[in-house]
Amino acid sequence: MPDTSNDAHTPAAGAPSDSLLRLIADSVPALMAYYDLPSLHCRFANQGYAAYNGHSTESILGLTVREAIGEKAWQAIEPHVERCKQGERVKYVREQTLPSGEARMIEVNLIPHVMPPAQLVGAFVLITDITERWRAENAVRQSEERMRKFAAATDEAIVFHRNGLIIDGNEALQRLTGYTLPEVLGLSIFSFITPEWRPVALEYTRSGREDPYEVTITHKDGRTIPVEAVGKTMPMHHADYRIVVLHDITVRKQAQEREAFIALHDPLTQLPNRRHLMEQLDRVLSLAQRQRGRAAVLFVDLDHFKTVNDSLGHHAGDQLLCDVAARIKQCVREADMVARLGGDEFVVVLADIHGPDDAAHVADKLLEAMHGAFTLDNQPVTMSPSIGISLFPDDGSTGDVLLRCADAAMYHAKENGRGNRQFFQPGMDGRAMEVLQQERQLRAAITSHAFVLHYQPQMSLRDGSLQGFEALVRWNHPERGLVGPDEFIGFAESRGLIAPIGRWVLHEACRQLKAWQDEGLAQVPMAVNLSALEFRQRDLVGEIAAVLRSTGLPPRFLEIELTESVLMHQTGPVLDTLNAIQALGVGVSVDDFGTGYSSLAYLKRYPIDKLKIDRSFVMDTPGDADDVAIVTAIIQMGHSLQLKTVAEGVETAAQMELLRQLGCDLVQGFLISVPMDAQDTRRWLTRPE
Ligand code: C2E
Ligand code: MG
Ligand code: MG
């Protein structure tokens, strides 16, 4: 024995000693044993193996497998042992429950030991505990299983790829692309992406980026679909294995495009708006500059559009603008641009012209195209435009300047009798300055109350008695003296200045009448004109009530004059306001009656007291038979609706006589008196009979 142990410490050169082998065997993490065959007696076991089975390295020696590992384990492994006994190398995995109750997963290798030439003398048993690996793999399997279930359940298209090659995909992917799964397996994910987006997708894939990005893919049927893609590197896998979720963003894209379109287009006509026009104009001009070409800007403004809008209502006005837009577009080439600046203002940009003649030609075509009547609410309406033309580079080099020049030229077209075209001439743009100047002066006038009222009496045709006054405003202009309302009411409306003027008029008219009445004069109503705009914008009822209160004028002495146009749209709110005015006890007259495209239906609907027959019908009576017929009809209709009729602009005794015969109630006009200032009116009221 000493010899043997001595031997172990002095091994032959190159061969490890027994004790070194033991040391090695006990140090490896695997369990090892050696059994003789065919007896299956244990010949060697490392510490791990022996302890695993509840033995020491010594006590296990000589035991059979069955004895060493116990009956239950033997039952489980016997078939494997049998195969090994046949000389087969066997490998299997099985679960083993430790005495502590913990379940471990082990991998067992049974390796037959064959002595040359072919004698089976034993078997090595090599057992590794693979519990950790098994758990990890299990976790991946479960997470992949979960992923698959999730992928199947979601509406998002999901594709798995390795190095860009598709290895799996869900139902939604098939819906999104139109391809079945077998059709796409093995294909490159980039083949679905439209060429211009491939570099982006490639970059995201290569760098493993996990934030969302947008690309466009091609469906099997050829259409392209915008998608949002999010790529994620799969857990427990190398970065080349990625899952990509694709979300169809067609709806979002369309909404974005719609938004972008809305920002640049006029919602009514769908034409480019001012912003879009200016952007495009800059583009056109820089191109023209580079190519030494020429361009033209046509400023198109409709003549008397406001009349149509006021008399036929906004709906018809809108329709007319759309029809006009369509006609303008028919007159220009594809490369030219038609925009709407707002209101009845259109701009045409001719991108590439040879000279002024080309611009003149297009402008003439536009005038011609507008010539035919438009049909609005089954009525033919005629319309003409006034067109101003500016040329690049002759009149200016920027869009702003060219537009201003074309605008100024358009004003000249209006002054030239409307319905014509004018080229810009130096000096024309003084007009814009004039407008600014006038606006400044009007604002100053409002602040300093530089207005006066003139009063025109209304007389009864039956007995010649005074029946009322109409208050007519004048602007006491610092340079021009008294300026009539036709020259500034429309302007004030367009500049948003009508409300303060209207308020002053209402208050002053009531105050003056009350002052006269306090003197025992003019126990008759005072009529005050209101423009359509004021009627829509102001809190009239509240203001009227407040003015009556502050001046102390009894409501029955106030009358409001409205034009037909007020009554023709917004029936609901108008009716409410008129009812409220009537409830206050204030009268309502329809001014300039007969000039609007009126239907008679509304006359019945509204609380109206008087119709004022427009001066244009009275003017040519009694000579003009048509006008006599019209005046007759209005008076009769007024009476049948129990409305009083007032004839405006009565200048001759013959007119008055006719009106008397026709049964008109009241007359107003130069024949009775011109409108007079307050002093003259008072004198007129107190004149000796
Ligand atoms: P309207 O309400 O129809 O007023 C009658 C216009 O006819 C007045 O012109 C008056 O001077 C004129 N007129 C009266 N009798 C005769 C006549 O026999 N022959 C002729 N040729 N003309 C006559 P005016 O004062 O220049 O007012 C013009 C329009 O301005 C008014 O027409 C009215 O619509 C508007 N207006 C006047 N004052 C105001 C106001 O305070 N507010 C608003 N919103 N509009 C006003
Ligand atoms: Mg009036
Ligand atoms: Mg009138």
XYZ file of C-alpha atoms and ligand atoms in Angstrom:
737
model
C 0.000 0.000 0.000
C 2.763 2.540 0.900
C 4.128 1.788 -2.511
C 0.902 2.488 -4.230
C 0.324 5.705 -2.352
C 3.895 6.605 -3.076
C 3.160 5.860 -6.705
C 0.298 8.270 -6.593
C 2.568 11.083 -5.497
C 5.192 10.301 -8.057
C 3.323 9.755 -11.243
C 5.021 8.608 -14.374
C 5.978 11.473 -16.614
C 2.951 12.699 -18.547
C 0.258 10.712 -16.687
C -1.750 12.340 -13.891
C -1.812 10.582 -10.540
C -5.043 9.155 -9.037
C -5.224 11.889 -6.470
C -4.866 14.559 -9.131
C -7.636 12.936 -11.146
C -9.794 12.887 -8.070
C -9.029 16.512 -7.416
C -10.011 17.373 -10.969
C -13.113 15.203 -10.862
C -14.252 16.774 -7.634
C -13.648 20.274 -8.920
C -15.722 20.204 -12.111
C -19.308 21.345 -11.721
C -20.586 18.180 -13.370
C -21.467 14.917 -11.594
C -19.342 12.026 -12.708
C -19.327 8.282 -12.129
C -18.037 5.103 -13.691
C -19.895 1.791 -13.581
C -18.555 -1.588 -14.610
C -20.471 -3.408 -17.256
C -22.282 -5.612 -17.357
C -22.456 -5.828 -13.530
C -23.324 -2.105 -13.166
C -21.247 -1.795 -10.023
C -19.940 1.620 -9.207
C -16.215 1.913 -9.739
C -15.788 5.633 -9.386
C -17.839 8.647 -8.421
C -16.851 12.212 -7.890
C -17.948 14.001 -4.789
C -20.791 15.691 -6.537
C -22.259 12.470 -7.877
C -21.879 10.616 -4.585
C -23.368 13.395 -2.530
C -26.181 13.971 -5.044
C -27.279 10.401 -4.410
C -26.724 10.571 -0.677
C -23.392 8.796 -0.469
C -19.699 9.523 0.076
C -17.133 8.847 -2.595
C -16.108 5.743 -0.671
C -19.464 4.337 0.391
C -20.820 4.426 -3.124
C -18.072 2.201 -4.496
C -19.292 -1.338 -5.272
C -22.986 -0.380 -5.225
C -25.082 -1.132 -8.292
C -26.704 1.748 -10.123
C -30.004 0.724 -8.671
C -28.607 0.786 -5.165
C -26.705 3.993 -5.735
C -29.538 6.103 -7.103
C -32.517 4.494 -5.448
C -35.476 2.573 -6.762
C -37.535 5.465 -8.035
C -34.743 6.994 -10.109
C -33.807 3.586 -11.413
C -37.309 3.086 -12.776
C -36.946 6.299 -14.694
C -33.565 5.647 -16.210
C -33.508 1.922 -16.735
C -34.372 2.087 -20.469
C -31.494 4.493 -21.026
C -29.126 2.233 -19.149
C -30.260 -0.693 -21.258
C -29.380 1.225 -24.437
C -25.978 2.065 -23.034
C -25.430 -1.561 -22.218
C -25.942 -2.197 -25.936
C -22.976 0.103 -26.566
C -25.059 3.179 -27.460
C -24.079 6.625 -26.354
C -27.158 8.005 -24.624
C -28.101 11.526 -23.746
C -31.283 12.569 -22.035
C -32.744 15.308 -19.937
C -34.888 14.730 -16.953
C -36.304 16.452 -13.974
C -34.977 15.527 -10.622
C -36.459 16.491 -7.317
C -33.895 17.189 -4.643
C -34.441 15.982 -1.063
C -35.127 19.660 -0.290
C -38.088 19.421 -2.660
C -36.524 21.710 -5.225
C -36.948 20.624 -8.811
C -33.802 20.624 -10.923
C -33.344 19.836 -14.564
C -30.406 17.621 -15.354
C -28.788 16.474 -18.574
C -27.383 12.956 -18.397
C -24.750 11.500 -20.712
C -24.118 7.752 -20.628
C -20.920 6.989 -22.481
C -19.999 3.349 -23.063
C -16.364 2.399 -22.329
C -15.111 0.011 -24.984
C -11.741 -1.767 -24.650
C -10.099 -2.695 -27.912
C -10.931 -4.568 -29.922
C -14.657 -4.389 -28.970
C -15.190 -5.272 -25.374
C -17.751 -3.237 -23.477
C -16.290 -2.934 -19.984
C -18.070 0.004 -18.374
C -20.017 3.183 -18.673
C -19.178 6.793 -17.795
C -21.989 8.790 -16.346
C -21.753 12.512 -16.804
C -24.505 14.659 -15.367
C -24.796 18.402 -15.726
C -27.320 20.511 -13.942
C -28.955 22.561 -16.648
C -31.679 24.058 -14.487
C -30.539 27.648 -15.089
C -30.246 27.235 -18.832
C -33.522 25.383 -18.949
C -35.256 28.135 -16.998
C -33.828 30.777 -19.282
C -34.918 28.890 -22.376
C -38.266 28.340 -20.849
C -38.630 32.025 -20.178
C -37.841 32.792 -23.810
C -40.255 30.158 -24.963
C -42.970 31.558 -22.764
C -42.275 35.099 -23.768
C -42.313 34.109 -27.416
C -45.535 32.294 -26.826
C -46.969 35.368 -25.152
C -45.656 37.496 -27.987
C -47.296 35.273 -30.549
C -50.620 35.403 -28.748
C -50.350 39.141 -28.449
C -49.316 39.449 -32.087
C -52.314 37.438 -33.167
C -54.675 39.492 -31.054
C -53.546 42.938 -32.100
C -54.504 44.991 -35.089
C -50.970 46.242 -35.510
C -48.965 44.412 -38.130
C -46.013 42.656 -36.549
C -43.061 41.220 -38.399
C -40.074 39.344 -37.005
C -36.874 39.465 -38.947
C -33.344 38.297 -38.601
C -30.787 40.408 -40.416
C -33.618 41.927 -42.407
C -35.058 38.607 -43.576
C -38.616 37.940 -42.506
C -38.973 34.923 -40.246
C -42.468 35.436 -38.931
C -45.426 37.782 -39.051
C -48.960 38.035 -37.724
C -52.415 38.114 -39.300
C -52.479 41.894 -39.344
C -49.275 41.943 -41.382
C -51.028 39.917 -44.025
C -53.939 42.330 -43.989
C -51.631 45.326 -44.226
C -49.472 44.039 -47.076
C -51.923 41.800 -48.901
C -49.386 38.941 -48.883
C -49.838 35.624 -47.059
C -47.252 34.605 -44.509
C -45.672 31.904 -46.713
C -45.294 34.490 -49.477
C -43.246 36.809 -47.311
C -41.144 34.376 -45.287
C -37.504 34.711 -46.201
C -38.040 37.981 -48.084
C -36.201 41.123 -47.119
C -38.271 43.531 -45.066
C -36.843 46.315 -47.208
C -38.495 44.941 -50.312
C -41.850 46.153 -48.940
C -40.612 49.627 -48.273
C -40.852 52.104 -51.128
C -37.387 52.951 -52.472
C -37.246 56.514 -51.168
C -37.785 55.285 -47.590
C -35.322 52.380 -47.676
C -32.298 54.334 -46.426
C -34.277 55.444 -43.367
C -35.441 51.929 -42.544
C -31.983 50.548 -43.136
C -30.450 53.087 -40.809
C -32.951 52.294 -38.042
C -32.394 48.562 -38.418
C -28.623 48.813 -38.599
C -28.280 51.024 -35.564
C -30.944 49.149 -33.595
C -32.930 52.326 -32.948
C -36.151 51.737 -31.071
C -37.994 55.031 -31.529
C -40.906 55.250 -33.998
C -40.330 56.395 -37.564
C -42.502 56.782 -40.637
C -42.063 54.983 -43.939
C -44.244 54.077 -46.888
C -44.809 50.470 -47.866
C -46.225 48.979 -51.040
C -49.287 46.753 -50.817
C -49.540 43.682 -53.029
C -52.099 45.508 -55.157
C -49.579 48.271 -55.845
C -50.932 51.078 -53.685
C -48.663 52.680 -51.157
C -49.541 52.881 -47.479
C -47.929 55.234 -44.980
C -47.016 53.403 -41.773
C -45.399 54.181 -38.490
C -42.752 51.579 -37.649
C -41.244 50.742 -34.283
C -38.439 48.203 -34.227
C -37.360 46.439 -31.043
C -34.501 44.078 -30.533
C -35.906 40.818 -29.135
C -35.045 40.040 -25.515
C -32.486 37.245 -25.020
C -31.475 37.549 -28.625
C -28.689 39.144 -30.483
C -29.364 42.565 -31.971
C -29.926 41.164 -35.434
C -33.208 39.584 -34.361
C -35.807 42.311 -34.410
C -39.521 42.657 -34.104
C -41.087 45.502 -36.007
C -44.582 46.792 -35.338
C -46.221 48.574 -38.262
C -49.140 50.878 -37.739
C -51.206 52.079 -40.700
C -51.291 55.878 -40.465
C -53.288 56.573 -43.628
C -56.043 58.257 -41.644
C -53.601 60.380 -39.651
C -51.714 61.315 -42.821
C -54.915 62.251 -44.568
C -55.924 64.395 -41.610
C -52.513 66.081 -41.686
C -52.819 66.669 -45.403
C -56.313 68.045 -44.922
C -55.020 70.355 -42.226
C -52.194 71.513 -44.445
C -54.681 72.031 -47.263
C -57.022 74.018 -45.035
C -54.176 76.213 -43.857
C -53.395 77.137 -47.438
C -56.827 77.240 -49.050
C -60.010 79.197 -48.906
C -62.669 76.924 -47.419
C -65.431 78.253 -49.667
C -63.924 78.004 -53.148
C -61.052 75.637 -52.292
C -58.748 78.063 -54.068
C -55.340 78.876 -52.595
C -55.624 81.591 -49.948
C -53.504 84.698 -49.491
C -50.725 82.891 -47.653
C -50.479 80.207 -50.304
C -50.629 82.834 -53.030
C -47.738 84.816 -51.571
C -45.610 81.681 -51.183
C -46.296 80.564 -54.732
C -45.817 84.045 -56.085
C -42.351 84.192 -54.545
C -41.548 80.867 -56.171
C -42.865 81.967 -59.556
C -40.942 85.222 -59.381
C -37.633 83.663 -58.440
C -38.014 81.210 -61.308
C -38.864 84.039 -63.694
C -35.865 85.945 -62.403
C -33.520 83.068 -63.104
C -34.938 82.446 -66.548
C -35.199 86.164 -67.324
C -38.896 85.543 -67.943
C -41.923 87.712 -67.277
C -44.991 87.201 -65.137
C -48.213 89.051 -64.449
C -50.496 89.504 -61.463
C -54.193 90.113 -62.152
C -56.265 91.534 -59.316
C -59.918 90.684 -59.932
C -62.656 92.360 -57.896
C -66.338 91.781 -58.540
C -68.452 94.842 -59.160
C -71.416 95.349 -56.829
C -70.936 91.979 -55.188
C -72.216 93.453 -51.954
C -75.592 94.130 -53.556
C -76.015 90.478 -54.462
C -74.839 89.385 -51.048
C -77.120 91.809 -49.232
C -80.175 91.227 -51.348
C -80.021 87.529 -52.149
C -78.336 86.513 -48.915
C -74.993 84.997 -48.013
C -75.912 81.637 -49.406
C -76.382 83.037 -52.898
C -73.296 85.225 -52.469
C -71.232 82.154 -51.599
C -72.609 80.299 -54.590
C -71.711 83.201 -56.849
C -68.131 83.267 -55.538
C -67.762 79.556 -56.260
C -69.159 79.970 -59.775
C -66.843 82.910 -60.393
C -63.864 80.876 -59.137
C -64.726 78.105 -61.584
C -65.024 80.520 -64.502
C -61.716 82.170 -63.693
C -59.973 78.813 -63.554
C -61.303 77.922 -66.986
C -59.573 80.964 -68.430
C -56.051 80.165 -67.293
C -53.467 77.480 -67.947
C -52.536 74.698 -65.582
C -49.288 76.439 -64.642
C -51.083 79.652 -63.676
C -52.494 80.189 -60.250
C -55.896 81.403 -59.134
C -56.278 82.469 -55.513
C -58.966 84.117 -53.436
C -57.808 86.860 -51.111
C -61.135 87.060 -49.330
C -64.468 88.726 -50.002
C -64.927 89.219 -53.716
C -61.214 89.595 -54.424
C -59.425 87.074 -56.613
C -55.863 87.049 -57.864
C -54.547 85.341 -60.977
C -50.813 84.795 -61.374
C -49.654 84.219 -64.935
C -46.417 82.356 -64.473
C -44.816 82.693 -67.853
C -45.806 85.365 -70.356
C -44.055 87.066 -73.229
C -45.338 90.537 -72.588
C -48.267 92.771 -71.579
C -50.356 91.524 -74.490
C -50.556 88.052 -72.999
C -51.780 89.473 -69.700
C -54.283 91.691 -71.522
C -55.491 88.695 -73.458
C -56.160 86.659 -70.301
C -57.861 89.645 -68.630
C -60.131 90.050 -71.655
C -60.919 86.366 -71.553
C -61.892 86.766 -67.884
C -64.147 89.727 -68.641
C -65.735 87.734 -71.433
C -66.186 84.647 -69.246
C -68.018 86.632 -66.543
C -70.294 88.164 -69.109
C -72.902 85.413 -69.155
C -75.488 85.490 -66.371
C -75.024 83.355 -63.260
C -78.013 81.472 -61.948
C -78.626 81.964 -58.248
C -81.750 80.648 -56.585
C -83.198 80.153 -60.057
C -82.668 83.801 -60.875
C -80.276 85.078 -63.496
C -77.749 87.465 -61.978
C -75.275 89.402 -64.065
C -71.873 90.252 -62.757
C -68.825 92.063 -64.027
C -65.312 92.169 -62.631
C -62.838 95.035 -62.496
C -59.326 93.842 -63.194
C -55.980 95.457 -62.364
C -52.782 94.113 -63.917
C -49.192 94.435 -62.789
C -46.165 93.000 -64.574
C -42.936 91.428 -63.441
C -40.291 92.768 -63.597
C -41.675 96.054 -64.990
C -43.768 97.140 -61.989
C -41.928 95.426 -59.171
C -39.811 92.469 -58.222
C -41.586 91.145 -55.123
C -44.981 89.585 -54.653
C -46.053 92.281 -52.193
C -45.270 95.115 -54.547
C -46.857 93.446 -57.568
C -50.013 92.700 -55.626
C -50.238 96.271 -54.397
C -49.744 97.588 -57.936
C -52.411 95.252 -59.337
C -54.748 96.323 -56.530
C -54.166 100.005 -57.321
C -54.771 99.339 -61.026
C -57.997 97.543 -60.096
C -59.237 100.668 -58.271
C -58.653 102.592 -61.442
C -60.650 100.027 -63.373
C -63.508 100.639 -60.909
C -63.230 104.358 -61.333
C -63.176 103.864 -65.056
C -66.729 102.602 -64.998
C -66.130 99.039 -63.719
C -66.231 95.891 -65.864
C -62.864 96.671 -67.472
C -59.146 96.047 -67.050
C -56.319 98.464 -66.340
C -52.573 98.055 -66.366
C -50.705 99.528 -63.449
C -49.227 102.979 -64.114
C -46.795 104.736 -61.797
C -48.752 107.069 -59.552
C -51.782 104.805 -59.251
C -50.770 103.482 -55.852
C -51.451 106.849 -54.273
C -54.912 105.332 -53.838
C -53.778 103.098 -51.014
C -52.407 106.113 -49.197
C -55.696 107.882 -49.725
C -57.586 105.044 -48.139
C -55.300 105.051 -45.122
C -55.610 108.797 -44.857
C -59.400 108.613 -45.022
C -59.511 105.923 -42.398
C -57.352 108.036 -40.098
C -59.618 111.029 -40.585
C -62.755 108.993 -39.991
C -61.346 107.613 -36.757
C -60.529 111.125 -35.657
C -64.074 112.193 -36.566
C -65.522 109.441 -34.408
C -63.382 110.459 -31.448
C -64.336 114.127 -31.772
C -68.001 113.453 -32.759
C -67.475 115.419 -35.964
C -70.878 114.414 -37.310
C -74.128 116.295 -37.652
C -77.640 115.128 -38.238
C -79.974 116.612 -40.796
C -83.672 116.038 -40.507
C -86.125 115.543 -43.341
C -89.840 115.759 -42.614
C -92.457 113.217 -43.697
C -95.932 114.518 -44.497
C -99.359 112.928 -44.594
C -100.850 112.883 -48.087
C -104.338 112.920 -46.637
C -104.187 116.153 -44.643
C -100.677 117.586 -45.161
C -99.827 117.185 -41.484
C -96.302 116.459 -40.244
C -95.998 112.718 -39.562
C -92.329 112.252 -38.753
C -88.673 113.010 -39.436
C -85.837 110.971 -40.841
C -82.407 111.595 -39.324
C -79.636 111.626 -41.960
C -76.025 111.751 -40.909
C -73.292 113.987 -42.387
C -69.601 114.090 -41.670
C -68.298 117.529 -40.845
C -65.009 117.056 -42.689
C -62.133 119.399 -41.739
C -61.206 120.090 -45.390
C -64.231 119.158 -47.427
C -67.039 120.536 -45.298
C -70.190 118.412 -44.989
C -69.757 114.966 -46.537
C -72.866 112.857 -47.326
C -73.399 109.355 -45.885
C -73.066 107.631 -49.268
C -69.409 108.655 -49.205
C -68.468 107.252 -45.828
C -71.054 104.795 -44.472
C -69.884 101.985 -46.774
C -66.271 102.857 -46.062
C -66.926 102.891 -42.323
C -68.570 99.477 -42.612
C -65.584 98.047 -44.473
C -63.181 99.437 -41.862
C -65.188 98.213 -38.899
C -66.093 101.760 -37.849
C -69.834 101.739 -38.365
C -70.875 100.814 -34.811
C -69.588 103.953 -33.038
C -71.115 106.172 -35.751
C -74.441 104.348 -35.527
C -74.447 104.671 -31.769
C -73.849 108.396 -31.950
C -76.615 108.868 -34.530
C -79.150 106.939 -32.484
C -78.404 108.874 -29.334
C -78.249 112.277 -31.011
C -81.518 111.750 -32.929
C -83.369 110.733 -29.749
C -81.823 113.507 -27.698
C -82.758 116.174 -30.294
C -86.329 115.004 -30.724
C -86.824 114.881 -26.959
C -85.426 118.425 -26.677
C -87.915 119.652 -29.310
C -90.734 117.791 -27.646
C -89.828 119.366 -24.342
C -90.357 122.676 -26.136
C -93.739 121.459 -27.276
C -92.606 120.811 -30.845
C -92.563 117.716 -33.120
C -94.820 115.245 -31.363
C -93.994 112.795 -34.194
C -91.585 109.868 -34.564
C -87.949 110.160 -35.616
C -86.638 107.557 -38.095
C -83.028 106.407 -37.763
C -81.218 104.408 -40.475
C -79.307 101.263 -39.604
C -77.057 99.436 -42.016
C -77.312 95.673 -42.436
C -73.936 95.259 -40.824
C -74.950 97.161 -37.713
C -78.046 95.081 -37.430
C -75.971 91.927 -37.384
C -73.157 93.110 -35.185
C -74.584 95.253 -32.472
C -76.683 94.443 -29.468
C -79.329 96.705 -30.933
C -82.149 95.987 -28.563
C -80.030 96.640 -25.508
C -78.640 99.828 -27.009
C -81.988 101.169 -28.117
C -83.482 100.540 -24.691
C -80.521 102.256 -23.033
C -80.722 105.296 -25.333
C -84.467 105.670 -24.778
C -83.881 105.520 -21.056
C -81.030 108.004 -21.010
C -82.744 110.538 -23.303
C -86.196 110.048 -21.830
C -87.791 109.739 -25.302
C -90.949 107.610 -25.244
C -90.385 104.529 -27.447
C -93.323 105.238 -29.763
C -91.395 108.273 -31.063
C -88.525 106.183 -32.396
C -88.506 104.283 -35.706
C -85.781 102.076 -37.143
C -85.157 102.011 -40.912
C -83.785 98.786 -42.263
C -82.972 97.775 -45.807
C -84.587 94.733 -47.361
C -81.321 92.847 -47.217
C -81.450 92.688 -43.425
C -84.677 90.756 -43.609
C -83.538 88.319 -46.230
C -81.039 86.242 -44.348
C -80.583 84.981 -40.817
C -84.324 84.832 -40.455
C -84.201 83.433 -36.907
C -82.026 86.055 -35.196
C -83.519 88.897 -37.262
C -87.020 87.913 -36.298
C -86.037 87.759 -32.624
C -84.420 91.187 -32.777
C -87.347 92.750 -34.602
C -89.809 91.224 -32.173
C -87.782 92.605 -29.297
C -87.659 96.052 -30.921
C -91.413 95.953 -31.428
C -91.885 94.854 -27.840
C -90.025 97.979 -26.768
C -92.684 99.962 -28.643
C -90.271 101.150 -31.352
C -91.440 101.194 -35.012
C -89.766 99.439 -37.933
C -89.682 100.642 -41.574
C -88.265 98.919 -44.617
C -86.134 101.452 -46.488
C -85.448 101.610 -50.238
C -88.177 99.052 -50.737
C -88.217 97.399 -54.164
C -84.495 97.549 -54.825
C -83.650 94.186 -53.278
C -84.354 90.864 -54.886
C -87.048 90.449 -52.322
C -89.650 87.814 -51.866
C -92.821 89.047 -50.333
C -93.044 86.185 -47.904
C -90.879 87.837 -45.281
C -93.034 90.952 -45.138
C -95.741 88.896 -43.517
C -93.349 87.194 -41.190
C -91.769 90.261 -39.635
C -93.266 92.921 -37.364
C -93.001 95.814 -39.832
C -94.913 99.079 -39.752
C -93.900 100.926 -42.921
C -92.612 100.408 -46.441
C -90.535 103.207 -47.909
C -90.852 103.113 -51.684
C -87.394 103.697 -53.141
C -86.741 107.028 -54.780
C -85.726 105.342 -58.061
C -89.333 104.214 -58.643
C -90.829 107.563 -57.714
C -88.353 109.582 -59.744
C -89.800 108.930 -63.203
C -93.454 108.964 -62.270
C -95.920 109.846 -63.510
C -94.268 109.713 -66.972
C -92.888 106.186 -66.866
C -95.696 103.630 -67.025
C -93.585 100.801 -65.633
C -92.642 102.810 -62.577
C -96.240 103.859 -62.056
C -97.186 100.174 -62.152
C -94.501 99.294 -59.631
C -95.425 102.103 -57.248
C -99.098 101.139 -57.545
C -98.330 97.514 -56.765
C -96.200 98.365 -53.743
C -98.877 100.667 -52.269
C -101.616 98.072 -52.761
C -99.530 95.293 -51.355
C -98.597 97.476 -48.396
C -102.225 98.159 -47.653
C -103.268 94.550 -47.939
C -100.558 93.684 -45.415
C -101.688 96.601 -43.238
C -98.421 98.473 -43.677
C -98.122 102.204 -44.126
C -96.418 103.285 -47.358
C -94.013 106.202 -47.602
C -92.840 107.549 -50.960
C -89.221 108.739 -50.951
C -87.677 111.415 -53.128
C -90.864 113.234 -54.040
C -89.743 116.293 -55.956
C -92.709 117.380 -58.035
C -96.318 118.229 -57.479
C -97.258 115.718 -60.202
C -95.584 112.925 -58.316
C -97.373 113.937 -55.141
C -100.726 114.068 -56.886
C -100.224 110.574 -58.347
C -99.240 109.197 -54.973
C -102.276 110.739 -53.373
C -104.524 109.100 -55.963
C -102.824 105.736 -55.445
C -103.541 105.952 -51.711
C -99.948 106.311 -50.526
C -99.902 107.359 -46.864
C -96.833 109.573 -46.497
C -94.407 111.487 -48.677
C -90.837 112.580 -48.083
C -88.722 114.583 -50.514
C -87.389 117.900 -51.644
C -90.917 119.024 -52.544
C -91.760 119.126 -48.858
C -88.292 119.971 -47.612
C -84.655 119.069 -48.127
C -82.964 117.544 -45.077
C -82.191 120.443 -42.656
C -79.784 120.847 -39.799
C -81.185 121.085 -36.277
C -81.414 124.863 -36.278
C -83.261 125.015 -39.607
C -85.520 122.170 -38.598
C -86.525 124.018 -35.457
C -87.205 127.114 -37.535
C -89.235 124.984 -39.966
C -91.225 123.539 -37.078
C -92.028 126.939 -35.667
C -92.660 128.692 -39.030
C -95.874 130.662 -39.235
C -98.431 128.663 -41.209
P -82.094 106.844 -47.332
O -82.340 106.324 -45.994
O -82.910 106.271 -48.426
O -82.283 108.380 -47.228
C -82.864 109.161 -48.195
C -81.824 109.798 -49.018
O -82.503 110.455 -50.117
C -81.090 110.903 -48.285
O -79.798 110.990 -48.827
C -81.859 112.118 -48.683
O -81.120 113.333 -48.619
C -82.207 111.819 -50.108
N -83.428 112.506 -50.541
C -84.503 112.792 -49.796
N -85.445 113.402 -50.569
C -84.933 113.507 -51.813
C -85.431 114.011 -53.047
O -86.543 114.541 -53.184
N -84.631 113.923 -54.135
C -83.382 113.369 -54.047
N -82.634 113.320 -55.143
N -82.885 112.875 -52.910
C -83.671 112.929 -51.804
P -78.546 111.035 -47.915
O -78.776 111.888 -46.739
O -77.376 111.340 -48.791
O -78.450 109.570 -47.374
C -78.117 108.532 -48.198
C -78.281 107.229 -47.528
O -77.325 107.100 -46.492
C -79.597 107.043 -46.825
O -80.573 106.667 -47.748
C -79.297 105.995 -45.839
O -79.405 104.745 -46.449
C -77.857 106.260 -45.506
N -77.783 106.914 -44.200
C -78.045 108.189 -43.868
N -77.848 108.376 -42.559
C -77.477 107.199 -42.038
C -77.143 106.737 -40.733
O -77.182 107.485 -39.735
N -76.788 105.442 -40.581
C -76.756 104.598 -41.646
N -76.402 103.336 -41.450
N -77.070 104.979 -42.882
C -77.427 106.275 -43.079
Mg -83.584 105.943 -44.773
Mg -84.324 105.290 -48.772
